[in-house]
XYZ file of C-alpha atoms in Angstrom:
590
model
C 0.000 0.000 0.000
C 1.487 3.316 -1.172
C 2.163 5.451 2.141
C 1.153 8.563 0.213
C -1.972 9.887 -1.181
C -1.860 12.303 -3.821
C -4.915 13.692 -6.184
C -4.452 14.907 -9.443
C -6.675 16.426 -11.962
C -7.119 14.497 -14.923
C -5.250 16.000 -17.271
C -2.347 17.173 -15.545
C 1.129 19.016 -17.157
C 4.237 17.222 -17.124
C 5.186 20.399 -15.283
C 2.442 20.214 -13.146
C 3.346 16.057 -12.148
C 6.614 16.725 -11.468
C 5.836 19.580 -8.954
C 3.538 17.555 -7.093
C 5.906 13.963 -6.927
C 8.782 16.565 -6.120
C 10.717 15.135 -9.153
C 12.794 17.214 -11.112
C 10.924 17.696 -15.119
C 14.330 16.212 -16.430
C 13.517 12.937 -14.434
C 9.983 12.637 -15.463
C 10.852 14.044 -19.421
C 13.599 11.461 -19.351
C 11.014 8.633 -18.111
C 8.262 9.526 -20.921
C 11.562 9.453 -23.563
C 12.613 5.763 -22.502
C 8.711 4.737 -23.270
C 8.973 6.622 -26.635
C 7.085 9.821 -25.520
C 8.381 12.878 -26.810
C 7.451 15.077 -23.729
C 7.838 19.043 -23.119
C 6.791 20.753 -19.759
C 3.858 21.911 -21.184
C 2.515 18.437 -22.411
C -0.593 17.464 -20.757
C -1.012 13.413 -19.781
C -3.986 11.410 -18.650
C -4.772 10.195 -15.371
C -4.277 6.774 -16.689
C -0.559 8.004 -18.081
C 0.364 9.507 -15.474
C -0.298 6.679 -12.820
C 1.586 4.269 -15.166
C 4.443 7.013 -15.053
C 4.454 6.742 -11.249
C 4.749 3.395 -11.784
C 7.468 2.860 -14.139
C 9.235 5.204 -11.341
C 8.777 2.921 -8.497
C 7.413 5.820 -6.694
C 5.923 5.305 -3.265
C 2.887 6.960 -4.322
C -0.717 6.398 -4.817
C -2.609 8.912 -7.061
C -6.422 9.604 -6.896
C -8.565 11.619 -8.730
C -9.710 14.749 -7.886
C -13.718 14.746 -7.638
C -15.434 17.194 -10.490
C -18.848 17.794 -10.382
C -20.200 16.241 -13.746
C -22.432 13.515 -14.115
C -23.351 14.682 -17.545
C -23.619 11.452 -19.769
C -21.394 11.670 -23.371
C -23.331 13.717 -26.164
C -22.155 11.051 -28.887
C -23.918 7.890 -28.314
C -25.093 4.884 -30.464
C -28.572 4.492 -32.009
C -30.521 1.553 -31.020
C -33.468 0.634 -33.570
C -36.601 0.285 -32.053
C -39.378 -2.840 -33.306
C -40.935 0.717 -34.675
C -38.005 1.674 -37.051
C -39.707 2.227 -40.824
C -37.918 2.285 -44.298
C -35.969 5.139 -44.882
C -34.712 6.331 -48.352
C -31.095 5.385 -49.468
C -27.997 7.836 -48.794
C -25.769 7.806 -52.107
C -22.157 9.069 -52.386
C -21.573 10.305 -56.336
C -17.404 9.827 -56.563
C -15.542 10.094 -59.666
C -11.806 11.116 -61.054
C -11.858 14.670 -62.001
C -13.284 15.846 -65.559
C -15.173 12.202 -65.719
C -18.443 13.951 -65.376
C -19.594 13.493 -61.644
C -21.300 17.187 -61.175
C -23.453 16.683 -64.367
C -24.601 13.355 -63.643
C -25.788 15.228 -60.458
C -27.167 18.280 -62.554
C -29.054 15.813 -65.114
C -30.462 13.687 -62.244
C -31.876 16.906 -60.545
C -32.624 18.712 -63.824
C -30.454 21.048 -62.816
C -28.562 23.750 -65.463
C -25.338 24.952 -63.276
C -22.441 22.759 -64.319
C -19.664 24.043 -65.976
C -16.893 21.759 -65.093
C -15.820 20.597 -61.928
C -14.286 23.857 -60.559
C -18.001 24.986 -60.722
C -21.632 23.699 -59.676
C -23.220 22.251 -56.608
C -20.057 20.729 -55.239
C -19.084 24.072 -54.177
C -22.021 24.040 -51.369
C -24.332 21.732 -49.355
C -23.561 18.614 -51.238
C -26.371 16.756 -50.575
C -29.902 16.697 -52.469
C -32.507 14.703 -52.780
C -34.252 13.199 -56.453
C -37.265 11.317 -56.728
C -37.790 8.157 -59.015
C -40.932 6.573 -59.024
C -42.377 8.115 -55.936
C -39.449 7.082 -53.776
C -36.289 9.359 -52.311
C -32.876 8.979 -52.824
C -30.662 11.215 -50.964
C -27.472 12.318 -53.077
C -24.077 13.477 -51.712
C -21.914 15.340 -54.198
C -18.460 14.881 -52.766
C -16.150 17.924 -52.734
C -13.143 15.021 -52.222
C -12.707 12.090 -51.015
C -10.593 13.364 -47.814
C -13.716 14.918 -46.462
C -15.563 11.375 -46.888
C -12.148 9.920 -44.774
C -13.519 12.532 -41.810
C -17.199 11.748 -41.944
C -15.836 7.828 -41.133
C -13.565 8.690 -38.578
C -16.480 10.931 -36.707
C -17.905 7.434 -36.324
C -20.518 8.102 -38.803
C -21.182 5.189 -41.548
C -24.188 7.180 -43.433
C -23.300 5.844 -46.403
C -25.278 3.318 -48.080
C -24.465 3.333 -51.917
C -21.426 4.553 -54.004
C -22.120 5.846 -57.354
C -18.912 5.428 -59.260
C -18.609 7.505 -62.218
C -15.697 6.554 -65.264
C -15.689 8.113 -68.226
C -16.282 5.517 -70.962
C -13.186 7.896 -73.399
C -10.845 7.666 -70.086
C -11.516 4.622 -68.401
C -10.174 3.939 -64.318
C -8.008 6.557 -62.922
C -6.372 7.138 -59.462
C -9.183 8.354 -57.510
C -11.543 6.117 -59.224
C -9.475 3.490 -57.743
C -9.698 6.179 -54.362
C -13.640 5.788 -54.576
C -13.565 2.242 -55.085
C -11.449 2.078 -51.506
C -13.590 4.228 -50.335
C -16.831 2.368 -50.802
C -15.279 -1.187 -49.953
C -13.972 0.632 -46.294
C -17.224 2.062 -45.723
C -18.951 -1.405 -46.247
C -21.460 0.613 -48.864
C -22.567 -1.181 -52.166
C -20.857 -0.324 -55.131
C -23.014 0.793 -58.432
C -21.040 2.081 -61.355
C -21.911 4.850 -64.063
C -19.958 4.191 -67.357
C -20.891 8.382 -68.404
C -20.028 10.028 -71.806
C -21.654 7.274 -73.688
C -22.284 9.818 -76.344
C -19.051 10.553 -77.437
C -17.532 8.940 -80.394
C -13.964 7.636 -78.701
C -16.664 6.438 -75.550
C -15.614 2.343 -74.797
C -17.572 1.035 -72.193
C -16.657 -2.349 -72.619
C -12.771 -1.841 -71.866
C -14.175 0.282 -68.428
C -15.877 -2.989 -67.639
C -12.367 -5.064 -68.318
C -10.236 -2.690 -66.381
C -12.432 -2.862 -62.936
C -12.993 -6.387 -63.233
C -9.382 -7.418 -64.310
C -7.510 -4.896 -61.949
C -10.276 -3.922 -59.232
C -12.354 -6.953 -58.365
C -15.688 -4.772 -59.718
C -17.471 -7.733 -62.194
C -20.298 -6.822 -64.265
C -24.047 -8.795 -63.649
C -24.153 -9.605 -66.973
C -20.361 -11.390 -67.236
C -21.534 -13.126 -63.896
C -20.437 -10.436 -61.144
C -22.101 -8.820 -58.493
C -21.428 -5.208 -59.320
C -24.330 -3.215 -61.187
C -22.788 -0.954 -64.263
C -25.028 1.567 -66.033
C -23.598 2.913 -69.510
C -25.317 6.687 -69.083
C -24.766 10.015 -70.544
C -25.281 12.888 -68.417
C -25.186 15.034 -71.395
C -28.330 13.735 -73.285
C -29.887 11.911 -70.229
C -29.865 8.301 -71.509
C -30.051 5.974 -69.126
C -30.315 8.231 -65.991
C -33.933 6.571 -64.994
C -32.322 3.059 -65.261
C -29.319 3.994 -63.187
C -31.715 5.142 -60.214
C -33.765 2.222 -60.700
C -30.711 0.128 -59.637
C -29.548 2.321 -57.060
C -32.900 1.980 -55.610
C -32.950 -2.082 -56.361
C -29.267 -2.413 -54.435
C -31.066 0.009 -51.944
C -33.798 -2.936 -51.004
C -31.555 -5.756 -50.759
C -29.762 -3.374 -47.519
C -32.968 -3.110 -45.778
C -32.697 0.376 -44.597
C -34.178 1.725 -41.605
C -34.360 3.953 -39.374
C -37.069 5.561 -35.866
C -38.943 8.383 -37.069
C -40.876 8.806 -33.540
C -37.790 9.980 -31.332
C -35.773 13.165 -30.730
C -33.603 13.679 -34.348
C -29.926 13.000 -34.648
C -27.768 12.932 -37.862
C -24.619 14.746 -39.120
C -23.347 18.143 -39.796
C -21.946 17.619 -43.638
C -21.629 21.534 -44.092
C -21.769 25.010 -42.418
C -20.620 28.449 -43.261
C -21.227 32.029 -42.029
C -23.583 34.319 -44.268
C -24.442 37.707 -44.021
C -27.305 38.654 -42.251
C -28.231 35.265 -41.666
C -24.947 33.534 -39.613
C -24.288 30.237 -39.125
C -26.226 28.251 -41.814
C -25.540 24.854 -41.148
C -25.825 21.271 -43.537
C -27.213 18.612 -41.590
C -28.248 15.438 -42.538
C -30.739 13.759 -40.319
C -30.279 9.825 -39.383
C -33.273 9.623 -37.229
C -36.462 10.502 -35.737
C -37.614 14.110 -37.287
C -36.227 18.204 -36.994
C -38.580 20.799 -36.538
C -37.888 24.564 -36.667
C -37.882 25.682 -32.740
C -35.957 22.316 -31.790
C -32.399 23.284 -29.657
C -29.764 21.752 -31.456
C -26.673 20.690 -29.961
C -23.271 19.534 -32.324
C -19.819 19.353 -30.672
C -19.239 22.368 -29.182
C -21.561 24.206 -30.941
C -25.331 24.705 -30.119
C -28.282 27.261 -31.493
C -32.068 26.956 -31.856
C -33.535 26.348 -35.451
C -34.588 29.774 -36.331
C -35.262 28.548 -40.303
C -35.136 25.063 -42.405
C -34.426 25.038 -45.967
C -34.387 22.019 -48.209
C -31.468 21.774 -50.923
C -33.589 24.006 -53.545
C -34.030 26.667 -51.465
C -37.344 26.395 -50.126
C -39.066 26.536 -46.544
C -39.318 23.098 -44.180
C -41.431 22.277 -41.640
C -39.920 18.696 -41.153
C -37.075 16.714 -42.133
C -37.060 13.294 -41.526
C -34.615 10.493 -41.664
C -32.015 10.496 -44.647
C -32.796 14.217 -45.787
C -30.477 16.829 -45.930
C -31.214 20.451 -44.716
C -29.641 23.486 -44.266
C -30.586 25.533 -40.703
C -29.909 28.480 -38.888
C -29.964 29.384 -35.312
C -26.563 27.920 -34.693
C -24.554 30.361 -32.217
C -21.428 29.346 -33.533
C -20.255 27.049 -36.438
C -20.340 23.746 -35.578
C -17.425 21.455 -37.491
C -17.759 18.887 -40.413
C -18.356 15.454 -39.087
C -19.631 16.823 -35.574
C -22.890 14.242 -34.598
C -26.271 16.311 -33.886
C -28.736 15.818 -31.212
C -31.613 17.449 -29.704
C -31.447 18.885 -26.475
C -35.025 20.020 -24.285
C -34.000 23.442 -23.914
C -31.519 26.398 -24.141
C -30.251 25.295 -20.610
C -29.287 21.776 -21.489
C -28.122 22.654 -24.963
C -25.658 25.118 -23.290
C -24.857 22.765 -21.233
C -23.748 20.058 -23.061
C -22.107 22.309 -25.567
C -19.657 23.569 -22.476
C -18.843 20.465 -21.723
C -18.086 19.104 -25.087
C -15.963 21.910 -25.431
C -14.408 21.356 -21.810
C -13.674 18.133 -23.379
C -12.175 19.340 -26.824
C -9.414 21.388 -24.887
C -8.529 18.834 -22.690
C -7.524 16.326 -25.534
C -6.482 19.754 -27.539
C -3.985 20.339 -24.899
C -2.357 16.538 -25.032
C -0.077 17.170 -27.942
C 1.691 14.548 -30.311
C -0.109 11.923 -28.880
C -3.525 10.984 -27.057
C -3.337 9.272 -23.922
C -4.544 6.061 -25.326
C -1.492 6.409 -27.552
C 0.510 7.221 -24.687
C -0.495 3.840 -22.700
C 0.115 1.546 -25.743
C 3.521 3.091 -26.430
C 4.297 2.929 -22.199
C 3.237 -0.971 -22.294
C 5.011 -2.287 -25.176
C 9.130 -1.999 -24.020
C 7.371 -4.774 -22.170
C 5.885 -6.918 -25.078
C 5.343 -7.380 -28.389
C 1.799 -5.445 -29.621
C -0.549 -7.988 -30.540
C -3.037 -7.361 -33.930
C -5.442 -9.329 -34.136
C -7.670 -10.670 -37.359
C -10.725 -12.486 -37.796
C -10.941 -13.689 -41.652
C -14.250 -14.928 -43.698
C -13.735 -15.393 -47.357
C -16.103 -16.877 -49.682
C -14.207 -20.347 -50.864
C -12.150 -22.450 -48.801
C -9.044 -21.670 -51.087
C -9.698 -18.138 -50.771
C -8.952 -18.695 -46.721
C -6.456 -20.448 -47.056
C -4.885 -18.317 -49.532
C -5.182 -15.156 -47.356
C -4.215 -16.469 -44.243
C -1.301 -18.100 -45.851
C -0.183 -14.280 -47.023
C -0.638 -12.684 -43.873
C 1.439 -14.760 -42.344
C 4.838 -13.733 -44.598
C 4.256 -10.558 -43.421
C 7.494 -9.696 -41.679
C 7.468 -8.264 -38.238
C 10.415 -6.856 -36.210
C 9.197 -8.873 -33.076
C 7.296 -5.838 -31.772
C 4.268 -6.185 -33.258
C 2.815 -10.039 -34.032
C 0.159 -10.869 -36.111
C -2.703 -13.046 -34.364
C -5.668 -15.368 -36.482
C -8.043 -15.505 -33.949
C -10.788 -17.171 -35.914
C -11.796 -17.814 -39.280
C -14.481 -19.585 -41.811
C -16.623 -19.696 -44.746
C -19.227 -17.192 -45.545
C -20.608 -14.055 -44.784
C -19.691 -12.015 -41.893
C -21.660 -13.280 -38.785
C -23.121 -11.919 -35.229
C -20.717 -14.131 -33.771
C -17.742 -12.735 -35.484
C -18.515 -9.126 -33.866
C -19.043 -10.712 -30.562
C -15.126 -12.308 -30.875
C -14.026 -9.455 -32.530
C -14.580 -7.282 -29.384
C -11.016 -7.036 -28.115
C -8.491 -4.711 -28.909
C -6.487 -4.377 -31.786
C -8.793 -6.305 -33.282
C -10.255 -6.139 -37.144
C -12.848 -8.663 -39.087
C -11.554 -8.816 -43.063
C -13.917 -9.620 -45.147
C -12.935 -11.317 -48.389
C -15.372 -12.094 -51.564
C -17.865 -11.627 -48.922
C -20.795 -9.263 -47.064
C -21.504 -7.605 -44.385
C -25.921 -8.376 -43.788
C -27.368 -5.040 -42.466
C -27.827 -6.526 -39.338
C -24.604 -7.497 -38.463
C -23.522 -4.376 -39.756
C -25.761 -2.052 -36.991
C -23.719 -4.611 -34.681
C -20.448 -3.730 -35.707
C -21.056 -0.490 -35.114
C -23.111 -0.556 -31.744
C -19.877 -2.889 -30.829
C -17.382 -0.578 -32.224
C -15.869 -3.448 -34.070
C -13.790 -2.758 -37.190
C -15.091 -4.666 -40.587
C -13.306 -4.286 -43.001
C -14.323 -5.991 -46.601
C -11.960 -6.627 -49.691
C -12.332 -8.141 -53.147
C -8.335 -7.737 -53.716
C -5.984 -9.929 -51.553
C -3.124 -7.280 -52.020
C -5.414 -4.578 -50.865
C -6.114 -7.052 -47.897
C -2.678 -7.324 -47.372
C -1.966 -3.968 -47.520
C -4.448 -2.498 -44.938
C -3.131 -5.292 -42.455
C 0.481 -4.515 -42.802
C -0.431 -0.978 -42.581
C -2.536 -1.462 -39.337
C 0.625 -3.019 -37.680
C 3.028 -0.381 -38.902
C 0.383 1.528 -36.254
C 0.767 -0.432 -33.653
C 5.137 0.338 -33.802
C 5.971 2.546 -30.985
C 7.558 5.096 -32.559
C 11.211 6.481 -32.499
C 12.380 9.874 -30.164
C 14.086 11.769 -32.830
C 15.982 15.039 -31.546
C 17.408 17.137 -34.338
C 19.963 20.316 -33.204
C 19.029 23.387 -34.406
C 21.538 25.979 -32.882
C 22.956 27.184 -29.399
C 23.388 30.548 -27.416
C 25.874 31.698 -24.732
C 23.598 33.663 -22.073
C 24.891 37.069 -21.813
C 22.133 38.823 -19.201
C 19.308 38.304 -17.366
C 16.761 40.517 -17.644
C 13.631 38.590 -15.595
C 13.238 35.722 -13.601
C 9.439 34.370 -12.641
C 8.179 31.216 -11.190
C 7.296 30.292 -15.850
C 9.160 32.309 -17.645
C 12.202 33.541 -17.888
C 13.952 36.458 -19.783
C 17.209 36.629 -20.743
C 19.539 37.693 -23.747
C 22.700 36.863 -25.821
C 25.004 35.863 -28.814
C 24.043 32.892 -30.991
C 27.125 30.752 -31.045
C 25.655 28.907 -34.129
C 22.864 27.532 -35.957
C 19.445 29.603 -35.698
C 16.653 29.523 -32.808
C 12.753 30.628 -33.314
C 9.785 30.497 -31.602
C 9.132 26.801 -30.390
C 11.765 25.269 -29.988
C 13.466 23.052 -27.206
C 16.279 24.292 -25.426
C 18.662 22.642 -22.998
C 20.088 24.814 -20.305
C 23.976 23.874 -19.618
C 26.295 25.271 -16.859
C 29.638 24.071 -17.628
C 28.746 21.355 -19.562
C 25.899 19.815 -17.272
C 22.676 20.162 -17.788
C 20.483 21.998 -15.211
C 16.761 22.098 -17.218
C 15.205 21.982 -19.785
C 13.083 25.035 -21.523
C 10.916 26.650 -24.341
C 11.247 29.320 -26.186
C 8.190 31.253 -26.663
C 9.417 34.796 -28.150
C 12.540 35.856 -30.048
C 13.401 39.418 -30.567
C 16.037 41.274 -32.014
C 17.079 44.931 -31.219
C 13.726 44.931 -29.537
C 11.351 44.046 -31.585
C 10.097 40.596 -32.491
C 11.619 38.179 -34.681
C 10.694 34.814 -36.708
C 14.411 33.599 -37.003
C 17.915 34.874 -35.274
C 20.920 32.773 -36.883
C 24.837 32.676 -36.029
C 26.478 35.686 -34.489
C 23.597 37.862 -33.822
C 22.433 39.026 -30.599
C 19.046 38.493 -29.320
C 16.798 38.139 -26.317
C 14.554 35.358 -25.497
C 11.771 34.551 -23.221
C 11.718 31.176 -22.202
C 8.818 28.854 -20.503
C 9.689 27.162 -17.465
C 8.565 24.176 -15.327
C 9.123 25.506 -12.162
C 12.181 28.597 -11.146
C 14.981 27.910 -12.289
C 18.215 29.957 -12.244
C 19.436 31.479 -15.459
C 22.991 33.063 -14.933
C 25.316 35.115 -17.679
C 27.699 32.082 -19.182
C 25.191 29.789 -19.481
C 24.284 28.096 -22.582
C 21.648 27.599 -24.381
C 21.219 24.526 -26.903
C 18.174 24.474 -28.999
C 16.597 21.267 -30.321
C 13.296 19.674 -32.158
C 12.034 16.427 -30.826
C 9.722 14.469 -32.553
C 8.069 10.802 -32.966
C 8.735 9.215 -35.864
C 6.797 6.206 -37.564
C 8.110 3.045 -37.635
C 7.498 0.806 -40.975
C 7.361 -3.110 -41.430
């Protein structure tokens, strides 16, 4: 039993720590560095991190958290359907390579007249719409790239049901057509393909068809495939009504649902300021229905809906599940990929908007790493990092095959590779259920993921990943491991000063002036303090200035004074030298 009881907040400095253990910042700094943290004074650590650290020190010391007064539950949380949960009208990403025609596809579908190239049109706004075929919905996302796409999955949000792919049938597959096709296969969303420019006398839509199957794993229905290709032409609208008629038929097979009778959540997918109206705000609801009046809470941001405007302009009174709106009432902008929900009143919505944002600066303030990141990297000088992989293929040979492969993948013995389970068929309830350990993924190979299973996954939080390529496969594995290295403390010298006065000395800063011996120093950097040779601390510079006034850069032989952050007091005295230094982490590859 630890003879001393000390409470911390829970995100504490490394400053701060080392004040209240009564060790010296070098001691702790030089702790974090043999676990592969590159730690300054000012770096803020975890509760979990820093007990570990106390740890690792052998300290005689048991830390405690201070109490805090919220009880508030999390605003993100995971939607449960209800027996009551109705169909609900597909979402559909449009992706395409540049100049293939993506925007008017878009413009045809919505008998729209606005494109004039890519630079131009509707995927300079909202980005999502809504067309009708047949008296049914489908909600359309434009995609202004496919990074944005890459933040709208890592916000937890899987909205996605359908990817439109659009080639050119005079240009055939190029790099981000092979970008949307990774896209769609990561996001577990059905693939439909739109062979456009059909008109055009150079247009071949059969070698568009050869080059996905051959070298992406897409195969046409009618040479025995899964994947549905439509040969259109956005230009003189041929085939448009049969490409949403399979969109909508790929749709069905995903039964899609969603609760229309509870409080609406969904996704912020766009906002912007505008004058004399503020923040107007994209949202696109997942469930229950948004009313004008309703207090809106997203990340940090919160508002009451003041108006609702579909994607043409006009006045809402409702938007249900899978429609897009655009809203204002927002107090602030809320960010791309923040989750909406409703709140009861201003009081609440405040509420949970401060806290979100308490929230945002804590993790803010933990730099180069989280403290998740920090515990894995603490935890493996001890062991190797395990990853493991749950594989279902579609054939027998196809298992074997990709297990086989996975297993030549070279490791440096800190990081091992794992099979936990494997089999025939689709992706399964029970799969999640084993999958729910960490550093653990489910590949998916020649197979799919059912729509119930999928809602699983992500209630679980268990990673599915499907592939129709083995190297792909292999790929995405080796890559997941390379994330698992701890990575390398790389310090790089960048210049040194001889301390020539004093100026100031407080309990954080310190001011003090002289001659750069060589190199350069700028705001930001490291320094080591030296007194004949030894170090005594170490320190960060936080203003240059030269002749009095404030400088980005001061190189070799120049004079200038500095004001430097501090852990604690320290003394500075004239002779002393300065040595200034970057220190960064630095992936590790297989």
């Amino acid at each position: 039993m630890a003879e001393k009881i000390v409470k911390i907040a829970d995100s504490v400095t490394v400053g701060e720590l080392a004040e209240t253990l009564g060790l010296s910042v070098t001691t702790l700094i030089g702790e974090l560095f043999k676990n592969g943290i590159a730690a300054t004074i000012n770096q803020r650590l975890d509760f979990d991190t820093a007990q570990i650290v106390v740890e690792e020190l052998g300290l005689d010391v048991q830390l405690e958290r201070k109490q805090t007064t919220s009880t508030d539950a999390p605003l993100r949380h995971v939607h449960q359907l209800t027996d009551k949960a109705v169909a609900r009208p597909p979402i559909v990403a449009v992706m395409g390579h540049v100049d293939h025609g993506k925007t008017s596809l878009l413009d045809a579908i919505l008998d729209k007249k606005t494109a004039e190239g890519e630079a131009g049109g509707i995927t300079q706004h909202i980005s999502a719409y809504q067309a009708e075929r047949n008296g049914r919905v489908i909600t359309l996302l434009d995609t202004p790239g496919h990074e944005a796409f890459a933040a709208l999955r890592q916000h937890g949000a899987v909205l996605t049901d359908v990817v439109i792919i659009v080639v050119a049938a005079d240009d055939g597959v190029k790099p981000q057509t092979v970008e949307a096709i990774r896209f769609a296969r990561s996001a577990n969303a059905k693939i439909v393909v739109a062979i456009n420019k059909i008109d055009k006398d150079t247009a071949n839509p059969q070698l568009v068809k050869t080059q996905l199957a051959s070298e992406h794993g897409l195969n046409p229905e009618e040479w025995g495939g899964d994947t549905v290709m439509v040969a259109v032409s956005a230009k003189t609208g041929q085939n448009l009504d049969k490409l949403l008629d399979m969109v909508l038929l790929v749709a069905d097979m995903e039964d899609l649902r969603a609760d229309v009778d509870t409080p609406a959540e969904g996704l912020v997918i766009e906002a912007h300021m505008e004058t004399g109206r503020g923040a107007v705000v994209g949202l696109l609801v997942e469930h229950g229905q948004l009313k004008p009046s309703h207090y809106l809470v997203a990340g940090t941001a919160y508002g009451r809906v003041r108006t609702m405007l579909d994607f043409r302009g006009k006045a809402m009174k409702l938007a249900g599940p899978s429609t897009p709106v655009n809203v204002t009432g927002f107090k602030e902008l809320p960010q791309f990929g923040d989750s909406f929900v409703i709140a009861k009143n201003e009081k609440e919505a405040r509420q949970m908007a401060a806290k979100a944002k308490l929230e945002q600066e804590r993790r803010a303030a933990t730099t180069n790493v989280t403290g998740a990141d920090i515990l894995k990297m603490m935890n493996q000088k001890h062991d190797a990092q395990e990853f493991n992989v749950i594989i279902k293929a579609d054939v027998q040979g196809s298992l074997t095959s990709v297990i086989d492969s996975l297993k030549l993948i070279e490791t440096n013995g800190e990081v091992e590779l794992r099979v936990i389970g494997h089999g025939v068929g689709n992706i399964s309830e029970n799969d999640i259920h084993l999958a729910t350990g960490e550093n653990t993924v489910i590949y998916g190979f020649n197979v799919d993921l059912p729509p119930a299973v999928k809602r699983l996954a992500s209630r679980e939080k268990v990673e599915v990943r499907l592939y129709r390529v083995i190297y792909e496969l292999l790929d995405d594995a080796k890559l997941s491991m390379e994330n698992l290295l701890a990575p390398e403390v790389v310090e790089t010298e960048i210049g040194a000063l001889k301390v020539k006065g004093v100026f100031r000395t407080m309990r954080e800063e310190v001011i003090a002036g002289g001659e750069m011996m060589r190199g350069k120093v700028s705001k930001g950097l490291l320094a080591r303090l030296k007194r004949k040779g030894e170090q005594i601390a170490e320190v960060e510079v936080s203003s240059v200035q030269r002749q009095q006034q404030e400088a980005k850069e001061v190189f070799e032989g120049e004079m200038c004074g500095l004001s430097l952050k501090t852990a604690k007091k320290i003394v500075v005295e004239e002779g002393d030298e300065l040595e200034f230094f970057t220190r960064e982490l630095v992936k590790k590859t297989l």
